[in-house]
PDB file of C-alpha atoms in Angstrom:
ATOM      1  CA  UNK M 104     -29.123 164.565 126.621  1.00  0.00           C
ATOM      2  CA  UNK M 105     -26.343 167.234 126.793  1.00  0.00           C
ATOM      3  CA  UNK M 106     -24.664 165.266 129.741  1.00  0.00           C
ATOM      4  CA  UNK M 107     -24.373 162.425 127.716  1.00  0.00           C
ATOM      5  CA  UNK M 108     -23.365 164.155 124.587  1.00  0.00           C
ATOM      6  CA  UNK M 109     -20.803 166.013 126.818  1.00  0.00           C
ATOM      7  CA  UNK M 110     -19.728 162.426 128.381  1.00  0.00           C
ATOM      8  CA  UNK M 111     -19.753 160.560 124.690  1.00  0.00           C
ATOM      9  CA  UNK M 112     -17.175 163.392 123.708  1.00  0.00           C
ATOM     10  CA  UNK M 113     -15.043 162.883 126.841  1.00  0.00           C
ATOM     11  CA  UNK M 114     -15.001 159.256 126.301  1.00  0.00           C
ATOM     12  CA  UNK M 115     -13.631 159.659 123.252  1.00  0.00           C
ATOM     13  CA  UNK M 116     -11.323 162.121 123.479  1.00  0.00           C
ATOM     14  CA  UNK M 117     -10.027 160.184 126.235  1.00  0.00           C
ATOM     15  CA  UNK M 118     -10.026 157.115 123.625  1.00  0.00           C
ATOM     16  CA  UNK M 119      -8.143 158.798 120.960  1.00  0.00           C
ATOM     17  CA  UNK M 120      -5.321 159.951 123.931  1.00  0.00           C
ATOM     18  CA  UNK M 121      -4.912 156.008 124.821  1.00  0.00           C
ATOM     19  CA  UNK M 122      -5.122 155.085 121.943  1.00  0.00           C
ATOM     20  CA  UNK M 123      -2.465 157.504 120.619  1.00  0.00           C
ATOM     21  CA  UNK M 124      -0.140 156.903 123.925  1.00  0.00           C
ATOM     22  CA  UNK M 125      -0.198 152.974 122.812  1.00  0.00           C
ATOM     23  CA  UNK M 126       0.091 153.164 119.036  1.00  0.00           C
ATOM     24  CA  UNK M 127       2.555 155.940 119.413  1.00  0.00           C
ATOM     25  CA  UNK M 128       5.810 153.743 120.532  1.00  0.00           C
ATOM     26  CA  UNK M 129       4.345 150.782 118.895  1.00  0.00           C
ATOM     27  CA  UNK M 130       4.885 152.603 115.878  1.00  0.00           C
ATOM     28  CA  UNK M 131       8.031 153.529 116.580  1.00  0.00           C
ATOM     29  CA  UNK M 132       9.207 150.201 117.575  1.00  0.00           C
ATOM     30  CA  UNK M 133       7.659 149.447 114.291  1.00  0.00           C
ATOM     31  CA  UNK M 134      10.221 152.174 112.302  1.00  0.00           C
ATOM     32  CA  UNK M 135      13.177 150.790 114.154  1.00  0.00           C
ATOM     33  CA  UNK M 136      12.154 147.467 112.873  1.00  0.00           C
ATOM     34  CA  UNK M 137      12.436 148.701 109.685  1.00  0.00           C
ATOM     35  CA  UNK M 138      15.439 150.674 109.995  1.00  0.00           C
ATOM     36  CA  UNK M 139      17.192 147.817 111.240  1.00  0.00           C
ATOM     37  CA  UNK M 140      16.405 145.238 108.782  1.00  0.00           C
ATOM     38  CA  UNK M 141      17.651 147.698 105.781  1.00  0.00           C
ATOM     39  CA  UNK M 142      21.099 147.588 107.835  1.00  0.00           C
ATOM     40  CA  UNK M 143      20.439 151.149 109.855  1.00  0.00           C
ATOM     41  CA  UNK M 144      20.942 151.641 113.433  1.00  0.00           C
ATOM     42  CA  UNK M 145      17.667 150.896 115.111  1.00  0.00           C
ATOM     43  CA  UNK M 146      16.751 154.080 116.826  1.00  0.00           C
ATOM     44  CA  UNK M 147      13.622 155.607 118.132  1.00  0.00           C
ATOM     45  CA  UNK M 148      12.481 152.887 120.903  1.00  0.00           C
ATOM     46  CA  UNK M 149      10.948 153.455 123.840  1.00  0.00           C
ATOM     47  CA  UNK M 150      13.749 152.049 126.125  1.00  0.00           C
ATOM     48  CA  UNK M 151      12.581 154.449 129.044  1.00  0.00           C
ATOM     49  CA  UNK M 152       8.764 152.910 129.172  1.00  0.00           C
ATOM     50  CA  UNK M 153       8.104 150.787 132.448  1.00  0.00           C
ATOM     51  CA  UNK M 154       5.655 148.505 130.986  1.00  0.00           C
ATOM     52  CA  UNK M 155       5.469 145.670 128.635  1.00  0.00           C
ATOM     53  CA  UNK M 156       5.952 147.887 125.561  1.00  0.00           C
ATOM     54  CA  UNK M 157       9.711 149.106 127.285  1.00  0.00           C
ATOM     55  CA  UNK M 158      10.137 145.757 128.373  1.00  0.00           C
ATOM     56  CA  UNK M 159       9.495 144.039 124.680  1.00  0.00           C
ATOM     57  CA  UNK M 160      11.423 147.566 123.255  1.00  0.00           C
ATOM     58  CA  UNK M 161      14.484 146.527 125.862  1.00  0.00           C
ATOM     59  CA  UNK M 162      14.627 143.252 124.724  1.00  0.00           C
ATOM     60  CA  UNK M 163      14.340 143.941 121.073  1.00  0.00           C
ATOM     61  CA  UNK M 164      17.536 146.926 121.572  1.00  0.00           C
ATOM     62  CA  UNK M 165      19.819 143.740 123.096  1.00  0.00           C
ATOM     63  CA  UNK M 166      19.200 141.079 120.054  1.00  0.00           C
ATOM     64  CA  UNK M 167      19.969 144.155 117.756  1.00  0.00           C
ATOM     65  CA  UNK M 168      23.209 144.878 119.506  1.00  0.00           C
ATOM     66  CA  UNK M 169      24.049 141.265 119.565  1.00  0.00           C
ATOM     67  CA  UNK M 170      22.970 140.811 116.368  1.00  0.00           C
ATOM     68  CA  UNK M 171      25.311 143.508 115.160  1.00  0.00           C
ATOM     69  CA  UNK M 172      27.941 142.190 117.071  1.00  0.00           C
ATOM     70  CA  UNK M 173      27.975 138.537 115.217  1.00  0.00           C
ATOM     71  CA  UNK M 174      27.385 140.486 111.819  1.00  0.00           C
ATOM     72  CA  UNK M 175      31.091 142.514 112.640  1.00  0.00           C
ATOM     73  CA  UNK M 176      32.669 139.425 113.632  1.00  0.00           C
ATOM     74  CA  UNK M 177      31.448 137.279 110.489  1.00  0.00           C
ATOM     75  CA  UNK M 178      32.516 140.595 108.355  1.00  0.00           C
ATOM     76  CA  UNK M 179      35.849 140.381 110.177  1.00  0.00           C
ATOM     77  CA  UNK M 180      36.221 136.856 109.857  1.00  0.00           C
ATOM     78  CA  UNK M 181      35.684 137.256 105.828  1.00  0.00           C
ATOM     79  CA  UNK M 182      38.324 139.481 105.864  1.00  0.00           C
ATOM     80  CA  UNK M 183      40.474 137.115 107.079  1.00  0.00           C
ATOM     81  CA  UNK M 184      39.567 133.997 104.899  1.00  0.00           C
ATOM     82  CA  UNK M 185      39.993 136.630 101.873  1.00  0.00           C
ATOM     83  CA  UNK M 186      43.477 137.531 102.947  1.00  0.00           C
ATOM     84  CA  UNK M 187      44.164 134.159 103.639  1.00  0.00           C
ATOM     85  CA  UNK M 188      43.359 133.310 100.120  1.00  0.00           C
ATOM     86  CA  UNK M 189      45.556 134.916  98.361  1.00  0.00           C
ATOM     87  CA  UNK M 190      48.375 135.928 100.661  1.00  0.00           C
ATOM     88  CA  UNK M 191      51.512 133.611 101.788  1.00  0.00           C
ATOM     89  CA  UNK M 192      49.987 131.924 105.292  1.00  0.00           C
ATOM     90  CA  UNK M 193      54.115 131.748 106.265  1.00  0.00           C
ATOM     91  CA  UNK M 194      55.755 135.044 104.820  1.00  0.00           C
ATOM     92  CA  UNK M 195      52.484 137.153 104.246  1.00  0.00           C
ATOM     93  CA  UNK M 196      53.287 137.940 100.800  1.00  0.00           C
ATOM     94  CA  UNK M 197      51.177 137.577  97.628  1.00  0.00           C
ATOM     95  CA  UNK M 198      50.724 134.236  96.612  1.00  0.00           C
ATOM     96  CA  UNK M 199      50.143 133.071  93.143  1.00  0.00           C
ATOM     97  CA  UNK M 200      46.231 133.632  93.164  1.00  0.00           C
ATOM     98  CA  UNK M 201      46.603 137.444  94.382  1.00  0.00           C
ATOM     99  CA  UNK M 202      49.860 137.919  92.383  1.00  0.00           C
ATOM    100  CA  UNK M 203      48.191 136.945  88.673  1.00  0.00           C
ATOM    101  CA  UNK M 204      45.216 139.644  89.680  1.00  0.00           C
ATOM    102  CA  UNK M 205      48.234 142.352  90.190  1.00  0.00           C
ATOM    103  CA  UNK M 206      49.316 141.437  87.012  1.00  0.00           C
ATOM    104  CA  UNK M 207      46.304 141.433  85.507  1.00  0.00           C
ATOM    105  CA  UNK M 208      45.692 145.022  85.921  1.00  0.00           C
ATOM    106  CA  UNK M 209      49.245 146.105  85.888  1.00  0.00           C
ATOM    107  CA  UNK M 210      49.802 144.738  82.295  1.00  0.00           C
ATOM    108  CA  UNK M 211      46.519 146.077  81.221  1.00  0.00           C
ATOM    109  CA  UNK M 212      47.688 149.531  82.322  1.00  0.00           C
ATOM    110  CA  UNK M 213      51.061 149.330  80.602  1.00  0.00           C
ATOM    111  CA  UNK M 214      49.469 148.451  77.112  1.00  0.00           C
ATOM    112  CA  UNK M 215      47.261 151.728  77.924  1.00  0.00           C
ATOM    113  CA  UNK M 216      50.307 153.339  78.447  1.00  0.00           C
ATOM    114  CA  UNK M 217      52.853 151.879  76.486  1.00  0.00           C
ATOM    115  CA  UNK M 218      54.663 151.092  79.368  1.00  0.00           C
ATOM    116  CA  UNK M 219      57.269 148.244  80.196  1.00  0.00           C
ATOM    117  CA  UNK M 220      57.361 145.650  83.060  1.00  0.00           C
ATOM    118  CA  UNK M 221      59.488 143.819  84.882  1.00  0.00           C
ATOM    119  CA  UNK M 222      59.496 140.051  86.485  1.00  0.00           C
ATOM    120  CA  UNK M 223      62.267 138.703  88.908  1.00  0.00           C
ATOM    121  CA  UNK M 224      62.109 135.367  89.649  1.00  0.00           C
ATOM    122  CA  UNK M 225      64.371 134.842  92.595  1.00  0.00           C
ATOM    123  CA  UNK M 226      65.228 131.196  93.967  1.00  0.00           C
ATOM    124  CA  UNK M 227      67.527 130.972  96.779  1.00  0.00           C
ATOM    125  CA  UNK M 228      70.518 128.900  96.710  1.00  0.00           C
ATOM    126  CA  UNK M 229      71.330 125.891  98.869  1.00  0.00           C
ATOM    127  CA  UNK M 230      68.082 125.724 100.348  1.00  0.00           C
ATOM    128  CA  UNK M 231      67.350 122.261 101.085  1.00  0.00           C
ATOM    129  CA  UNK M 232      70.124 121.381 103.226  1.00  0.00           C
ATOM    130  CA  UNK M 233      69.315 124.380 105.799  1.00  0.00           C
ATOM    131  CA  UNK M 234      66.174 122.233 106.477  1.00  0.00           C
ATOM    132  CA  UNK M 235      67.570 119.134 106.251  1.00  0.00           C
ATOM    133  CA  UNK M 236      70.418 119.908 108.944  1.00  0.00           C
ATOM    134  CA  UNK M 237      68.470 122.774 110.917  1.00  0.00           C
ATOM    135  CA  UNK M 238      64.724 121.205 110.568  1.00  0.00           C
ATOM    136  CA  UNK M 239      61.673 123.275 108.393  1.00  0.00           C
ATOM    137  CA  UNK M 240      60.764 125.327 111.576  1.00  0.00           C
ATOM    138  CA  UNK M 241      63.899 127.146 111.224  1.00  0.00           C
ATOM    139  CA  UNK M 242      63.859 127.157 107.598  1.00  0.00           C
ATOM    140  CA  UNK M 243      60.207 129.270 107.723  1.00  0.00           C
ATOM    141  CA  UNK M 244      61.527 131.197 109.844  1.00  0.00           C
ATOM    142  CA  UNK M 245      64.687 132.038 107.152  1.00  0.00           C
ATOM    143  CA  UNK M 246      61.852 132.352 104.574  1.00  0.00           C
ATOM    144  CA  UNK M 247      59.957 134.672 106.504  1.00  0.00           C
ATOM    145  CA  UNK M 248      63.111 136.649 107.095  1.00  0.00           C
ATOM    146  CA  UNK M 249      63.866 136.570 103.406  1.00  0.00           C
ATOM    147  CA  UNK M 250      60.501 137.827 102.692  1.00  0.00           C
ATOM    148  CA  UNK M 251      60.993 140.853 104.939  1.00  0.00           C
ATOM    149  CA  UNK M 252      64.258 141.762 103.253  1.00  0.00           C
ATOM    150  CA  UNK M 253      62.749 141.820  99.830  1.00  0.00           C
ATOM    151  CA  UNK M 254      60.308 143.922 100.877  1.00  0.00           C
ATOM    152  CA  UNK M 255      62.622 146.495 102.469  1.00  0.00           C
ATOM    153  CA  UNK M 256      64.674 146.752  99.074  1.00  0.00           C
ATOM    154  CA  UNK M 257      61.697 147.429  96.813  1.00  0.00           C
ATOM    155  CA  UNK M 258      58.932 150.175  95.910  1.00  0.00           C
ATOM    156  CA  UNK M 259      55.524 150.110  97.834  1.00  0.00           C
ATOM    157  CA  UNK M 260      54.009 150.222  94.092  1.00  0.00           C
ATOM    158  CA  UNK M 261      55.948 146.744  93.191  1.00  0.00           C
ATOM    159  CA  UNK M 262      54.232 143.367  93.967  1.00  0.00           C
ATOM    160  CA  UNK M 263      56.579 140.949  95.834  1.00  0.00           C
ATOM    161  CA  UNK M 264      55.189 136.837  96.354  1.00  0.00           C
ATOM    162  CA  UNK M 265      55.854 133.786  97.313  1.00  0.00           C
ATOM    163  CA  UNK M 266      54.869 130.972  95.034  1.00  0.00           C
ATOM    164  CA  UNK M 267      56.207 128.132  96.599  1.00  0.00           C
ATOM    165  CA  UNK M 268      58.877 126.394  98.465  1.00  0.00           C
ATOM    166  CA  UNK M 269      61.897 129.026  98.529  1.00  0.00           C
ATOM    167  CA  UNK M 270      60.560 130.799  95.378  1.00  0.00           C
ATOM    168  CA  UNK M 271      59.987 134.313  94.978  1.00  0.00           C
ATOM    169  CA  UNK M 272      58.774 136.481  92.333  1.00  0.00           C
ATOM    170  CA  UNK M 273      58.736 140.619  92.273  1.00  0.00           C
ATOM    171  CA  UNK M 274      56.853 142.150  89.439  1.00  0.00           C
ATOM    172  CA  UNK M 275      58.230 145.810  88.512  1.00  0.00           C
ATOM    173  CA  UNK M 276      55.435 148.007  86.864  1.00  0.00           C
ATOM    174  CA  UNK M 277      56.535 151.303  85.198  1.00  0.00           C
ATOM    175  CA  UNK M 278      60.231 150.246  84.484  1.00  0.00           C
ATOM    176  CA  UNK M 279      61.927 153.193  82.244  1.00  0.00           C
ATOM    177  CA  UNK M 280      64.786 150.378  80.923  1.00  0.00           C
ATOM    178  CA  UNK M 281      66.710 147.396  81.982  1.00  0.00           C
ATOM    179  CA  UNK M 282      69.111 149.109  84.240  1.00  0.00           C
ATOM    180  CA  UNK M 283      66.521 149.879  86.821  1.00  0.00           C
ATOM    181  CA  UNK M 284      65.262 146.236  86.809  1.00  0.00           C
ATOM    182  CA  UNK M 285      68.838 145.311  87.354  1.00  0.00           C
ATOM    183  CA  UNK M 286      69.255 148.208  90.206  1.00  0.00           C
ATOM    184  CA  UNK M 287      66.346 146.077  91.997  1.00  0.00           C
ATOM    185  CA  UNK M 288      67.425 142.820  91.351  1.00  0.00           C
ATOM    186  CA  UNK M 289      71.045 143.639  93.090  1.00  0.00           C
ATOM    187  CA  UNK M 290      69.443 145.255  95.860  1.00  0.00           C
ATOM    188  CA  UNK M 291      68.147 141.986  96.375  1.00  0.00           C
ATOM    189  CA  UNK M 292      70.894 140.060  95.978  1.00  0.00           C
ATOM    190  CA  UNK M 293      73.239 141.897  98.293  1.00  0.00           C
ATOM    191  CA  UNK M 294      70.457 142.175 100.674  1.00  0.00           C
ATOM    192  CA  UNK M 295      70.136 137.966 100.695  1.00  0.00           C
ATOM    193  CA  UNK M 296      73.919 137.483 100.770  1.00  0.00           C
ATOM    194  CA  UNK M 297      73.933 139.410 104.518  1.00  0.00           C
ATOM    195  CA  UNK M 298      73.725 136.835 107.107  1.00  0.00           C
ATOM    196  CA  UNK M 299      70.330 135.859 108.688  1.00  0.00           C
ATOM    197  CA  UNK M 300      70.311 135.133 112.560  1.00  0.00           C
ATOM    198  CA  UNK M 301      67.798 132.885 113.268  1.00  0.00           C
ATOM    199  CA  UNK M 302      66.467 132.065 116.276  1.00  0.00           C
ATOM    200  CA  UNK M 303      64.168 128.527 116.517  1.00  0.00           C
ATOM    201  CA  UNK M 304      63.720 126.016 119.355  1.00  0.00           C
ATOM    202  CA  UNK M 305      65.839 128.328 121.798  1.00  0.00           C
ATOM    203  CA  UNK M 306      68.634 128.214 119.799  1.00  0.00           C
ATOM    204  CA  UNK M 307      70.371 130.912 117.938  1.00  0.00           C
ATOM    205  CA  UNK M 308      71.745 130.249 114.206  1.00  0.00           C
ATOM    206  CA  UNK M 309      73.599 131.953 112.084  1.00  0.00           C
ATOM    207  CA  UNK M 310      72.699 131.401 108.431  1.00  0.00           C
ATOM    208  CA  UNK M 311      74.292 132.910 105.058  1.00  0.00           C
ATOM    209  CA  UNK M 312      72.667 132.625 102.059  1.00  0.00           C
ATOM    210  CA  UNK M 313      72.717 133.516  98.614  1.00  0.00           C
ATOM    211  CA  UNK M 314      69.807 134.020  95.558  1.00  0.00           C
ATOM    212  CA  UNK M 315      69.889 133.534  91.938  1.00  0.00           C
ATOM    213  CA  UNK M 316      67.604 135.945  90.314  1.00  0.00           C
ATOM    214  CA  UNK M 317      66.143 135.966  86.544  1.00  0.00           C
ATOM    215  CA  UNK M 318      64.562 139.461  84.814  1.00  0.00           C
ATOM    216  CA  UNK M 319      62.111 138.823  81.936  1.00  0.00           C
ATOM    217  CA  UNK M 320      60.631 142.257  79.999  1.00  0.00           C
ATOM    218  CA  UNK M 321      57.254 143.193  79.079  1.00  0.00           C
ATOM    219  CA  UNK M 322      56.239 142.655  76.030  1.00  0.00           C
ATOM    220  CA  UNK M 323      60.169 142.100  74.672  1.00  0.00           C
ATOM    221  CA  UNK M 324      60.441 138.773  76.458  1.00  0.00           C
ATOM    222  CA  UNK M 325      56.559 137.860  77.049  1.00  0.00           C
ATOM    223  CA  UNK M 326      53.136 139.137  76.695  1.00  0.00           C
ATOM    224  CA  UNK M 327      51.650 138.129  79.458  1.00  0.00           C
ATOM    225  CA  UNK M 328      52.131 136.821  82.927  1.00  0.00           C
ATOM    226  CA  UNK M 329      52.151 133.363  82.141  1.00  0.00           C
ATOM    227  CA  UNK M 330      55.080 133.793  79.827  1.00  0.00           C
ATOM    228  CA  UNK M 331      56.861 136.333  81.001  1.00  0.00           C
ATOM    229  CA  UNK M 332      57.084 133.804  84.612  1.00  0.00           C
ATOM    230  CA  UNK M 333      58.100 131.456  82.744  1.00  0.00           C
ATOM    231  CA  UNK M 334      61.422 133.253  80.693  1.00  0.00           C
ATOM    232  CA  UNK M 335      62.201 134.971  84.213  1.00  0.00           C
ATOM    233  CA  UNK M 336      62.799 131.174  85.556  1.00  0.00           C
ATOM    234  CA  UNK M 337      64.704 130.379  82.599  1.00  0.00           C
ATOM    235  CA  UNK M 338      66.738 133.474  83.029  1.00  0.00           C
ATOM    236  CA  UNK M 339      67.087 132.533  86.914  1.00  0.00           C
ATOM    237  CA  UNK M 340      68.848 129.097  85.816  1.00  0.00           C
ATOM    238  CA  UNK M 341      71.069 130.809  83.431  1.00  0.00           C
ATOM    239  CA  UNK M 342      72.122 132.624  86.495  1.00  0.00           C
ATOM    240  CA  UNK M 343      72.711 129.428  88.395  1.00  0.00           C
ATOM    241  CA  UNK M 344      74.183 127.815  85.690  1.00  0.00           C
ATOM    242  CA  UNK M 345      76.691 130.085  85.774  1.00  0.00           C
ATOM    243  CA  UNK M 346      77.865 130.084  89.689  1.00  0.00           C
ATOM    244  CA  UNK M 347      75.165 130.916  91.664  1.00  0.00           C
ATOM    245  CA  UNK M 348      74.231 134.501  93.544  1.00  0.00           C
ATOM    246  CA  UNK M 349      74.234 136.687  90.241  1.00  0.00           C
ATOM    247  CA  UNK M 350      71.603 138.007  88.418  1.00  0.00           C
ATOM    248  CA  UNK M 351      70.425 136.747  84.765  1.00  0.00           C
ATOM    249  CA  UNK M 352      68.828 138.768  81.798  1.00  0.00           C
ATOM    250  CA  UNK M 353      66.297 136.191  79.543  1.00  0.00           C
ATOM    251  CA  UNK M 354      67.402 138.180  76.462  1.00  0.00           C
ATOM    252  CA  UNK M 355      70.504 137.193  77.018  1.00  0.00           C
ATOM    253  CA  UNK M 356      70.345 133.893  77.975  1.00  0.00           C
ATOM    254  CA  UNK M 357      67.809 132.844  75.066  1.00  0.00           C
TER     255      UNK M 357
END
C-alpha cells in the first residue's frame, strides 16, 4: 500500500511538471495574443522551443511582423492621401481645402485676440501665353518655381496656396498695420519680377514675369475668409487695371 501511495504521488507530481511545462508557453503564446491584438508588441513566445509549440510560436512571430509591416505601410500610405488632399499635387502648397481650415483657426484666434489679418491674392501676369508658346510642362514648372519664391519671402507662421491655375493666395495672421502687409506683398513682387530659368524637355528658357497682388484686412474689409478672398481679388484687379506688377489696397480701390 505505501508503494503505491508513494508511486500515486510520483505520478502526479510528475503530472503537474508536464502539465505545467505545456500550459506554461501555451499561456504565454496566449498573452502575446493578447498583447498583440490591443496594438502591443507581441512578446513573451517561446521562439527557442524545438517542438510543435516553437514551431506554431515561430510561425505566429512572422504573421505579426508582417502584419505590422502592412499596418506601417497602410498608415504611411494615409499620410499621403491626407497630404494629397489638401496640398497643391504641382507646387506643394496649401490648396483651397487645407487653406480655409488655416483660416478657420487663424481668424478665430484674432477675434480672441483682437488681432488683424491679412489676405494677398496674387495672380501673375501674362500667363497664358508662356504655355501657349512654351507648352504647360514648362509652365508647371514656372509655377512650381513661383511657389518656391513666395515661400522664401514670407514668415514660416504665414499660410501660402495655390488655388488654381496661376493663382495664389498668402494669408498674414498677426499683422500690426497695413504697412507690414504691404512690406510682404513687395517682397513678392520684386521677388516674381527676377527672371525664372527654366529648364523643360532639355531645353533651357529664360522667363520674366511679373504679379499683380491685392491686400484685403481683417475685419475692416471682411469678416471672414470667404469675403475677405473675395475683396483681395477685387483689390488684385484694381492693381491690374492700373498697369500691371503693383500692388492694390481693397480700401482703396472700393
Amino acid at each position: 500500500l505505501r508503494i503505491v501511495l508513494a508511486l500515486g504521488f510520483v505520478c502526479l507530481v510528475l503530472a503537474a511538471l508536464l502539465a505545467r511545462a505545456v500550459t506554461r508557453p501555451i499561456n504565454s503564446m496566449t498573452r502575446a495574443v493578447e498583447r498583440f491584438a490591443d496594438g502591443e508588441l507581441a512578446t513573451g513566445l517561446p521562439l527557442d522551443r524545438r517542438d510543435e509549440i516553437g514551431v506554431l510560436a515561430r510561425c505566429f512571430h512572422r504573421m505579426c511582423k508582417q502584419i505590422q509591416q502592412q499596418i506601417a505601410e497602410l498608415n504611411c500610405r494615409r499620410e499621403e492621401m491626407e497630404s494629397l488632399a489638401r496640398h497643391d499635387p504641382l507646387t506643394g502648397l496649401a490648396n483651397r481645402r487645407l487653406l480655409v481650415e488655416h483660416a478657420e483657426h487663424a481668424f478665430a484666434s484674432a477675434r480672441r485676440d483682437n488681432e488683424r489679418l491679412a489676405v494677398l491674392f496674387i495672380d501673375l501676369d501674362r500667363f497664358k501665353p508662356i504655355n501657349d508658346n512654351l507648352g504647360h510642362a514648362v509652365g508647371d514648372l514656372l509655377l512650381k518655381a513661383v511657389a518656391e519664391r513666395i515661400r522664401g519671402v514670407i514668415r514660416e507662421s504665414d499660410t501660402p496656396a495655390r488655388i488654381g491655375g496661376d493663382e495664389f493666395v498668402v494669408l498674414l495672421e498677426m499683422i500690426q498695420d497695413d504697412v507690414d502687409a504691404q512690406t510682404v506683398a513687395e517682397k513678392i513682387r520684386v521677388a516674381l519680377n527676377q527672371p525664372f530659368e527654366i529648364v523643360g524637355h532639355g531645353e533651357e528658357h529664360r522667363i520674366a514675369v511679373s504679379a499683380c497682388i491685392g491686400i484685403a484686412f481683417y475685419p475692416e474689409d471682411g469678416t471672414d475668409m470667404i469675403e475677405l478672398s473675395r475683396h483681395a481679388d477685387e483689390a488684385m484687379y484694381r492693381a491690374k487695371e492700373s498697369g500691371r506688377n503693383a500692388v492694390a489696397f481693397y480700401n482703396l480701390s472700393g
